[in-house]
Amino acid sequence: MGTWVPSQRGRRPVRSRRKGDDVGLFRRRPKRDGQDAPRDPEFPYLSADEGARFRSLVREAFAEQGLEVTVYADVVADSAGRRFGLTNLATLLHHDDRGSRCWPELVRHHVGTVLRTMAEPSALDTLSVEQIRSQLYPRVVGEDGFDPGKFGYARPVAPGLHEILALDLPESVMMLTDDALQPLGDLRYLREQALYNLRGLPIEGHETVRGDGGTRFDVVLGESFYTASRVLTLGSVVRETTGAELTPDGALVAVPFRHQLAFHAIRDATVVPALNAMAAFAAAGYTDAPGAISPCVYWWREGRMTRLSDRDEAGQGLRITVDEEFQAVLERLVGDV
């Protein structure tokens, strides 16, 4: 069987960036309880009071659907033992520009979508093989929640990143397990079809972040659950958004969460400030965004990805580490670094 993820389409608008609002790409800040308020222990981007209200709304939404649930810190469970995670919904609410006044609507919509999806026959049983293949897309996912026992076919993309296949449906995304893929045919063909479908998606939004010292990098963002996965077709993304081709030196890339892909085409000494800025950008986006993937920056060249930044062992700061190959690129472009 597959793994279901409610898509919440139409609930995450792509906003235009105002002049001087580069910070808005790093983190949205709706007016809510201040950071000095006690924090929720499971979702620290919510205050303790907001966390309590959030869980109360979840319980009420399930009750409206005729289902009594037990609410825990990060999941709810019903009497049949089914468990429903709260992390994506909590971060979705956290990022909504309208603040907490929209929370009841969002929670009801999310819970209704989850229960409706579970009650319907599996798309794997109702769609033809041809329809399934036409709705296949690759998903780049991080380590959190990734179960190698269910996704043995997953392709390693980079340290901490995996590529799996997903079935795109009107109200949900179904991540396909080994058992789900088996009847669909050759895995290589399925992946080629998924990549073809990915290339056919429109780019919904494109922003350029500029800062001091010549810092510049681009961000592709959108509603699609496959926005970050476009790193798998980076060359065409760069061409479509900037009109330029990548050089053999490749690009810096970051996929903090499923709705963002950041990149800096490596051409000159601006690679150094771009790396520093993108490291902060990726860590911030990963921390409190729905569908978190990775807090790291990677060096992409010809489809290969090498990790350059990561959180330190204490999880409180950032560290940047380069190998000899990337060091040689820096020395050629920047000088003795």
GROMACS .gro file of C-alpha atoms in nm:
model
  337
    1MET     CA    1   0.000   0.000   0.000
    2GLY     CA    2   0.095   0.364  -0.024
    3THR     CA    3   0.142   0.631   0.238
    4TRP     CA    4  -0.113   0.913   0.226
    5VAL     CA    5  -0.037   1.282   0.278
    6PRO     CA    6  -0.327   1.536   0.263
    7SER     CA    7  -0.225   1.797   0.010
    8GLN     CA    8  -0.418   2.100   0.140
    9ARG     CA    9  -0.425   2.243  -0.211
   10GLY     CA   10  -0.538   2.601  -0.232
   11ARG     CA   11  -0.435   2.665   0.129
   12ARG     CA   12  -0.083   2.795   0.080
   13PRO     CA   13  -0.084   3.100  -0.150
   14VAL     CA   14   0.234   3.207  -0.322
   15ARG     CA   15   0.291   3.566  -0.222
   16SER     CA   16   0.471   3.833  -0.419
   17ARG     CA   17   0.772   3.972  -0.235
   18ARG     CA   18   0.761   4.342  -0.148
   19LYS     CA   19   1.070   4.554  -0.203
   20GLY     CA   20   1.307   4.505   0.088
   21ASP     CA   21   1.119   4.198   0.206
   22ASP     CA   22   1.385   3.933   0.149
   23VAL     CA   23   1.343   3.831   0.511
   24GLY     CA   24   0.986   3.726   0.431
   25LEU     CA   25   1.128   3.439   0.230
   26PHE     CA   26   1.306   3.313   0.538
   27ARG     CA   27   1.010   3.314   0.774
   28ARG     CA   28   0.656   3.444   0.777
   29ARG     CA   29   0.553   3.623   1.097
   30PRO     CA   30   0.177   3.649   1.146
   31LYS     CA   31   0.073   3.848   1.452
   32ARG     CA   32   0.039   3.604   1.739
   33ASP     CA   33   0.179   3.549   2.087
   34GLY     CA   34   0.524   3.699   2.127
   35GLN     CA   35   0.843   3.497   2.159
   36ASP     CA   36   0.858   3.587   2.527
   37ALA     CA   37   0.547   3.377   2.592
   38PRO     CA   38   0.605   3.021   2.720
   39ARG     CA   39   0.661   2.787   2.425
   40ASP     CA   40   0.485   2.466   2.331
   41PRO     CA   41   0.730   2.180   2.409
   42GLU     CA   42   0.652   1.987   2.088
   43PHE     CA   43   0.604   2.277   1.844
   44PRO     CA   44   0.822   2.563   1.976
   45TYR     CA   45   0.708   2.799   1.701
   46LEU     CA   46   0.372   2.799   1.885
   47SER     CA   47   0.325   2.942   2.230
   48ALA     CA   48   0.201   2.709   2.503
   49ASP     CA   49  -0.144   2.868   2.482
   50GLU     CA   50  -0.148   2.840   2.102
   51GLY     CA   51  -0.047   2.474   2.124
   52ALA     CA   52  -0.329   2.402   2.367
   53ARG     CA   53  -0.581   2.579   2.144
   54PHE     CA   54  -0.451   2.397   1.837
   55ARG     CA   55  -0.498   2.054   1.996
   56SER     CA   56  -0.842   2.150   2.121
   57LEU     CA   57  -0.942   2.249   1.767
   58VAL     CA   58  -0.814   1.916   1.636
   59ARG     CA   59  -1.019   1.722   1.891
   60GLU     CA   60  -1.331   1.927   1.805
   61ALA     CA   61  -1.280   1.876   1.430
   62PHE     CA   62  -1.261   1.499   1.470
   63ALA     CA   63  -1.568   1.505   1.696
   64GLU     CA   64  -1.761   1.697   1.428
   65GLN     CA   65  -1.680   1.407   1.197
   66GLY     CA   66  -1.819   1.161   1.453
   67LEU     CA   67  -1.481   1.035   1.569
   68GLU     CA   68  -1.353   1.062   1.927
   69VAL     CA   69  -0.975   1.079   1.951
   70THR     CA   70  -0.712   1.090   2.221
   71VAL     CA   71  -0.481   1.385   2.174
   72TYR     CA   72  -0.110   1.349   2.243
   73ALA     CA   73   0.172   1.599   2.194
   74ASP     CA   74   0.229   1.535   1.822
   75VAL     CA   75  -0.041   1.283   1.720
   76VAL     CA   76  -0.401   1.190   1.784
   77ALA     CA   77  -0.528   0.831   1.801
   78ASP     CA   78  -0.875   0.680   1.767
   79SER     CA   79  -1.019   0.370   1.933
   80ALA     CA   80  -0.919   0.156   1.632
   81GLY     CA   81  -0.555   0.240   1.685
   82ARG     CA   82  -0.521   0.469   1.385
   83ARG     CA   83  -0.279   0.755   1.444
   84PHE     CA   84  -0.286   1.096   1.277
   85GLY     CA   85   0.026   1.312   1.293
   86LEU     CA   86  -0.005   1.680   1.384
   87THR     CA   87   0.331   1.820   1.271
   88ASN     CA   88   0.238   1.926   0.918
   89LEU     CA   89  -0.090   2.080   1.034
   90ALA     CA   90   0.081   2.271   1.314
   91THR     CA   91   0.338   2.422   1.077
   92LEU     CA   92   0.067   2.498   0.820
   93LEU     CA   93  -0.121   2.702   1.080
   94HIS     CA   94   0.198   2.868   1.198
   95HIS     CA   95   0.273   2.999   0.850
   96ASP     CA   96  -0.071   3.123   0.751
   97ASP     CA   97  -0.062   3.502   0.710
   98ARG     CA   98  -0.407   3.546   0.862
   99GLY     CA   99  -0.299   3.438   1.207
  100SER     CA  100  -0.496   3.228   1.451
  101ARG     CA  101  -0.838   3.353   1.338
  102CYS     CA  102  -0.820   3.112   1.042
  103TRP     CA  103  -0.718   2.810   1.247
  104PRO     CA  104  -1.066   2.656   1.296
  105GLU     CA  105  -1.127   2.658   0.919
  106LEU     CA  106  -0.786   2.510   0.838
  107VAL     CA  107  -0.812   2.238   1.102
  108ARG     CA  108  -1.162   2.134   0.988
  109HIS     CA  109  -1.048   2.124   0.626
  110HIS     CA  110  -0.741   1.915   0.710
  111VAL     CA  111  -0.927   1.665   0.928
  112GLY     CA  112  -1.207   1.634   0.673
  113THR     CA  113  -0.957   1.568   0.395
  114VAL     CA  114  -0.775   1.302   0.597
  115LEU     CA  115  -1.090   1.113   0.689
  116ARG     CA  116  -1.244   1.143   0.345
  117THR     CA  117  -0.929   1.011   0.182
  118MET     CA  118  -0.912   0.716   0.419
  119ALA     CA  119  -1.277   0.626   0.355
  120GLU     CA  120  -1.246   0.622  -0.023
  121PRO     CA  121  -1.127   0.317  -0.220
  122SER     CA  122  -0.754   0.319  -0.287
  123ALA     CA  123  -0.659   0.494  -0.609
  124LEU     CA  124  -0.434   0.196  -0.679
  125ASP     CA  125  -0.751  -0.015  -0.709
  126THR     CA  126  -0.963   0.233  -0.907
  127LEU     CA  127  -0.720   0.390  -1.154
  128SER     CA  128  -0.579   0.214  -1.459
  129VAL     CA  129  -0.206   0.158  -1.483
  130GLU     CA  130  -0.192   0.423  -1.757
  131GLN     CA  131  -0.369   0.679  -1.535
  132ILE     CA  132  -0.139   0.603  -1.245
  133ARG     CA  133   0.170   0.650  -1.461
  134SER     CA  134   0.039   0.983  -1.589
  135GLN     CA  135   0.003   1.106  -1.228
  136LEU     CA  136   0.339   0.984  -1.100
  137TYR     CA  137   0.595   1.236  -0.969
  138PRO     CA  138   0.928   1.202  -0.792
  139ARG     CA  139   0.942   1.326  -0.434
  140VAL     CA  140   1.264   1.425  -0.262
  141VAL     CA  141   1.225   1.353   0.109
  142GLY     CA  142   1.449   1.387   0.413
  143GLU     CA  143   1.534   1.142   0.687
  144ASP     CA  144   1.247   1.236   0.919
  145GLY     CA  145   0.958   0.996   0.872
  146PHE     CA  146   1.140   0.803   0.601
  147ASP     CA  147   1.102   0.427   0.650
  148PRO     CA  148   1.361   0.232   0.445
  149GLY     CA  149   1.169  -0.086   0.520
  150LYS     CA  150   0.873   0.039   0.314
  151PHE     CA  151   1.071   0.227   0.048
  152GLY     CA  152   1.351  -0.014  -0.032
  153TYR     CA  153   1.355   0.110  -0.393
  154ALA     CA  154   1.429   0.469  -0.286
  155ARG     CA  155   1.722   0.629  -0.468
  156PRO     CA  156   1.980   0.814  -0.254
  157VAL     CA  157   2.005   1.172  -0.381
  158ALA     CA  158   2.253   1.308  -0.128
  159PRO     CA  159   2.339   1.255   0.239
  160GLY     CA  160   2.004   1.278   0.419
  161LEU     CA  161   1.796   1.292   0.098
  162HIS     CA  162   1.602   1.020  -0.084
  163GLU     CA  163   1.398   1.012  -0.403
  164ILE     CA  164   1.073   0.816  -0.396
  165LEU     CA  165   0.771   0.805  -0.627
  166ALA     CA  166   0.434   0.960  -0.543
  167LEU     CA  167   0.088   0.943  -0.695
  168ASP     CA  168  -0.072   1.285  -0.729
  169LEU     CA  169  -0.447   1.287  -0.651
  170PRO     CA  170  -0.705   1.568  -0.632
  171GLU     CA  171  -0.696   1.600  -0.252
  172SER     CA  172  -0.391   1.405  -0.149
  173VAL     CA  173  -0.047   1.278  -0.237
  174MET     CA  174   0.017   0.906  -0.205
  175MET     CA  175   0.381   0.810  -0.150
  176LEU     CA  176   0.423   0.470  -0.310
  177THR     CA  177   0.579   0.188  -0.112
  178ASP     CA  178   0.753  -0.120  -0.251
  179ASP     CA  179   0.427  -0.316  -0.245
  180ALA     CA  180   0.238  -0.041  -0.427
  181LEU     CA  181   0.495  -0.016  -0.707
  182GLN     CA  182   0.531  -0.385  -0.774
  183PRO     CA  183   0.225  -0.419  -1.006
  184LEU     CA  184   0.305  -0.102  -1.201
  185GLY     CA  185   0.599  -0.226  -1.405
  186ASP     CA  186   0.969  -0.159  -1.443
  187LEU     CA  187   1.105   0.086  -1.185
  188ARG     CA  188   1.340   0.258  -1.430
  189TYR     CA  189   1.052   0.327  -1.668
  190LEU     CA  190   0.833   0.453  -1.383
  191ARG     CA  191   1.102   0.695  -1.270
  192GLU     CA  192   1.154   0.824  -1.624
  193GLN     CA  193   0.778   0.880  -1.652
  194ALA     CA  194   0.772   1.060  -1.316
  195LEU     CA  195   1.058   1.291  -1.420
  196TYR     CA  196   0.881   1.363  -1.749
  197ASN     CA  197   0.570   1.461  -1.555
  198LEU     CA  198   0.776   1.679  -1.320
  199ARG     CA  199   0.931   1.871  -1.610
  200GLY     CA  200   0.581   1.943  -1.738
  201LEU     CA  201   0.474   2.127  -1.423
  202PRO     CA  202   0.470   2.508  -1.440
  203ILE     CA  203   0.700   2.709  -1.217
  204GLU     CA  204   0.457   2.887  -0.989
  205GLY     CA  205   0.683   3.149  -0.833
  206HIS     CA  206   1.041   3.273  -0.861
  207GLU     CA  207   1.213   3.517  -0.629
  208THR     CA  208   1.568   3.656  -0.618
  209VAL     CA  209   1.726   3.721  -0.279
  210ARG     CA  210   1.994   3.989  -0.275
  211GLY     CA  211   2.207   4.106   0.015
  212ASP     CA  212   2.531   4.268   0.117
  213GLY     CA  213   2.862   4.175  -0.042
  214GLY     CA  214   2.707   4.069  -0.370
  215THR     CA  215   2.495   3.797  -0.209
  216ARG     CA  216   2.244   3.662  -0.456
  217PHE     CA  217   2.048   3.341  -0.488
  218ASP     CA  218   1.720   3.237  -0.646
  219VAL     CA  219   1.419   3.070  -0.489
  220VAL     CA  220   1.152   2.870  -0.672
  221LEU     CA  221   0.840   2.841  -0.459
  222GLY     CA  222   0.485   2.720  -0.504
  223GLU     CA  223   0.182   2.525  -0.390
  224SER     CA  224   0.301   2.206  -0.555
  225PHE     CA  225   0.421   1.926  -0.328
  226TYR     CA  226   0.694   1.870  -0.591
  227THR     CA  227   0.849   2.219  -0.589
  228ALA     CA  228   1.159   2.116  -0.392
  229SER     CA  229   1.182   1.796  -0.596
  230ARG     CA  230   1.262   2.007  -0.902
  231VAL     CA  231   1.623   1.986  -0.782
  232LEU     CA  232   1.617   1.659  -0.981
  233THR     CA  233   1.577   1.865  -1.300
  234LEU     CA  234   1.785   2.163  -1.188
  235GLY     CA  235   1.936   2.245  -1.525
  236SER     CA  236   1.598   2.307  -1.686
  237VAL     CA  237   1.478   2.501  -1.378
  238VAL     CA  238   1.777   2.737  -1.394
  239ARG     CA  239   1.731   2.780  -1.767
  240GLU     CA  240   1.360   2.858  -1.733
  241THR     CA  241   1.396   3.103  -1.442
  242THR     CA  242   1.719   3.284  -1.531
  243GLY     CA  243   1.761   3.226  -1.904
  244ALA     CA  244   2.116   3.099  -1.849
  245GLU     CA  245   2.285   2.760  -1.854
  246LEU     CA  246   2.478   2.618  -1.561
  247THR     CA  247   2.855   2.601  -1.596
  248PRO     CA  248   3.051   2.282  -1.522
  249ASP     CA  249   3.095   2.418  -1.166
  250GLY     CA  250   2.723   2.361  -1.110
  251ALA     CA  251   2.525   2.532  -0.837
  252LEU     CA  252   2.458   2.561  -0.467
  253VAL     CA  253   2.114   2.420  -0.385
  254ALA     CA  254   1.889   2.393  -0.080
  255VAL     CA  255   1.555   2.216  -0.030
  256PRO     CA  256   1.444   2.331   0.317
  257PHE     CA  257   1.085   2.215   0.270
  258ARG     CA  258   0.861   2.078  -0.002
  259HIS     CA  259   0.741   2.416  -0.130
  260GLN     CA  260   1.086   2.573  -0.188
  261LEU     CA  261   1.397   2.514  -0.395
  262ALA     CA  262   1.684   2.760  -0.360
  263PHE     CA  263   1.985   2.775  -0.592
  264HIS     CA  264   2.288   2.986  -0.677
  265ALA     CA  265   2.452   2.923  -1.013
  266ILE     CA  266   2.828   2.912  -0.946
  267ARG     CA  267   3.012   3.151  -1.176
  268ASP     CA  268   3.235   3.379  -0.968
  269ALA     CA  269   3.345   3.484  -0.618
  270THR     CA  270   2.987   3.555  -0.508
  271VAL     CA  271   2.964   3.183  -0.432
  272VAL     CA  272   3.109   3.250  -0.084
  273PRO     CA  273   2.850   3.500   0.045
  274ALA     CA  274   2.579   3.298  -0.130
  275LEU     CA  275   2.683   2.984   0.057
  276ASN     CA  276   2.670   3.163   0.391
  277ALA     CA  277   2.333   3.321   0.319
  278MET     CA  278   2.181   3.001   0.185
  279ALA     CA  279   2.297   2.807   0.491
  280ALA     CA  280   2.098   3.042   0.715
  281PHE     CA  281   1.805   3.036   0.471
  282ALA     CA  282   1.786   2.657   0.458
  283ALA     CA  283   1.814   2.615   0.835
  284ALA     CA  284   1.538   2.869   0.899
  285GLY     CA  285   1.302   2.721   0.640
  286TYR     CA  286   1.358   2.369   0.766
  287THR     CA  287   1.291   2.454   1.128
  288ASP     CA  288   0.928   2.563   1.112
  289ALA     CA  289   0.784   2.493   0.769
  290PRO     CA  290   0.536   2.223   0.664
  291GLY     CA  291   0.694   1.932   0.480
  292ALA     CA  292   1.047   1.988   0.610
  293ILE     CA  293   1.317   1.818   0.401
  294SER     CA  294   1.668   1.935   0.486
  295PRO     CA  295   1.844   2.221   0.672
  296CYS     CA  296   2.155   2.177   0.454
  297VAL     CA  297   2.310   2.340   0.148
  298TYR     CA  298   2.446   2.109  -0.121
  299TRP     CA  299   2.684   2.146  -0.412
  300TRP     CA  300   2.510   2.024  -0.727
  301ARG     CA  301   2.699   1.940  -1.042
  302GLU     CA  302   2.583   1.711  -1.320
  303GLY     CA  303   2.317   1.563  -1.096
  304ARG     CA  304   2.552   1.476  -0.807
  305MET     CA  305   2.499   1.649  -0.473
  306THR     CA  306   2.755   1.698  -0.196
  307ARG     CA  307   2.656   1.836   0.143
  308LEU     CA  308   2.830   2.161   0.237
  309SER     CA  309   2.641   2.290   0.541
  310ASP     CA  310   2.467   2.133   0.836
  311ARG     CA  311   2.356   2.213   1.188
  312ASP     CA  312   2.623   2.168   1.454
  313GLU     CA  313   2.613   1.874   1.691
  314ALA     CA  314   2.423   2.076   1.951
  315GLY     CA  315   2.166   2.179   1.691
  316GLN     CA  316   2.209   2.544   1.789
  317GLY     CA  317   2.422   2.678   1.504
  318LEU     CA  318   2.549   2.615   1.155
  319ARG     CA  319   2.871   2.466   1.026
  320ILE     CA  320   3.007   2.471   0.672
  321THR     CA  321   3.244   2.198   0.558
  322VAL     CA  322   3.391   2.168   0.208
  323ASP     CA  323   3.579   1.880   0.052
  324GLU     CA  324   3.895   1.907  -0.157
  325GLU     CA  325   3.702   1.918  -0.483
  326PHE     CA  326   3.486   2.213  -0.379
  327GLN     CA  327   3.785   2.380  -0.216
  328ALA     CA  328   3.961   2.372  -0.553
  329VAL     CA  329   3.662   2.545  -0.713
  330LEU     CA  330   3.669   2.816  -0.444
  331GLU     CA  331   4.042   2.874  -0.487
  332ARG     CA  332   4.001   2.907  -0.862
  333LEU     CA  333   3.711   3.154  -0.833
  334VAL     CA  334   3.801   3.342  -0.516
  335GLY     CA  335   4.170   3.289  -0.454
  336ASP     CA  336   4.335   3.140  -0.148
  337VAL     CA  337   4.046   3.064   0.090
   0.00000   0.00000   0.00000
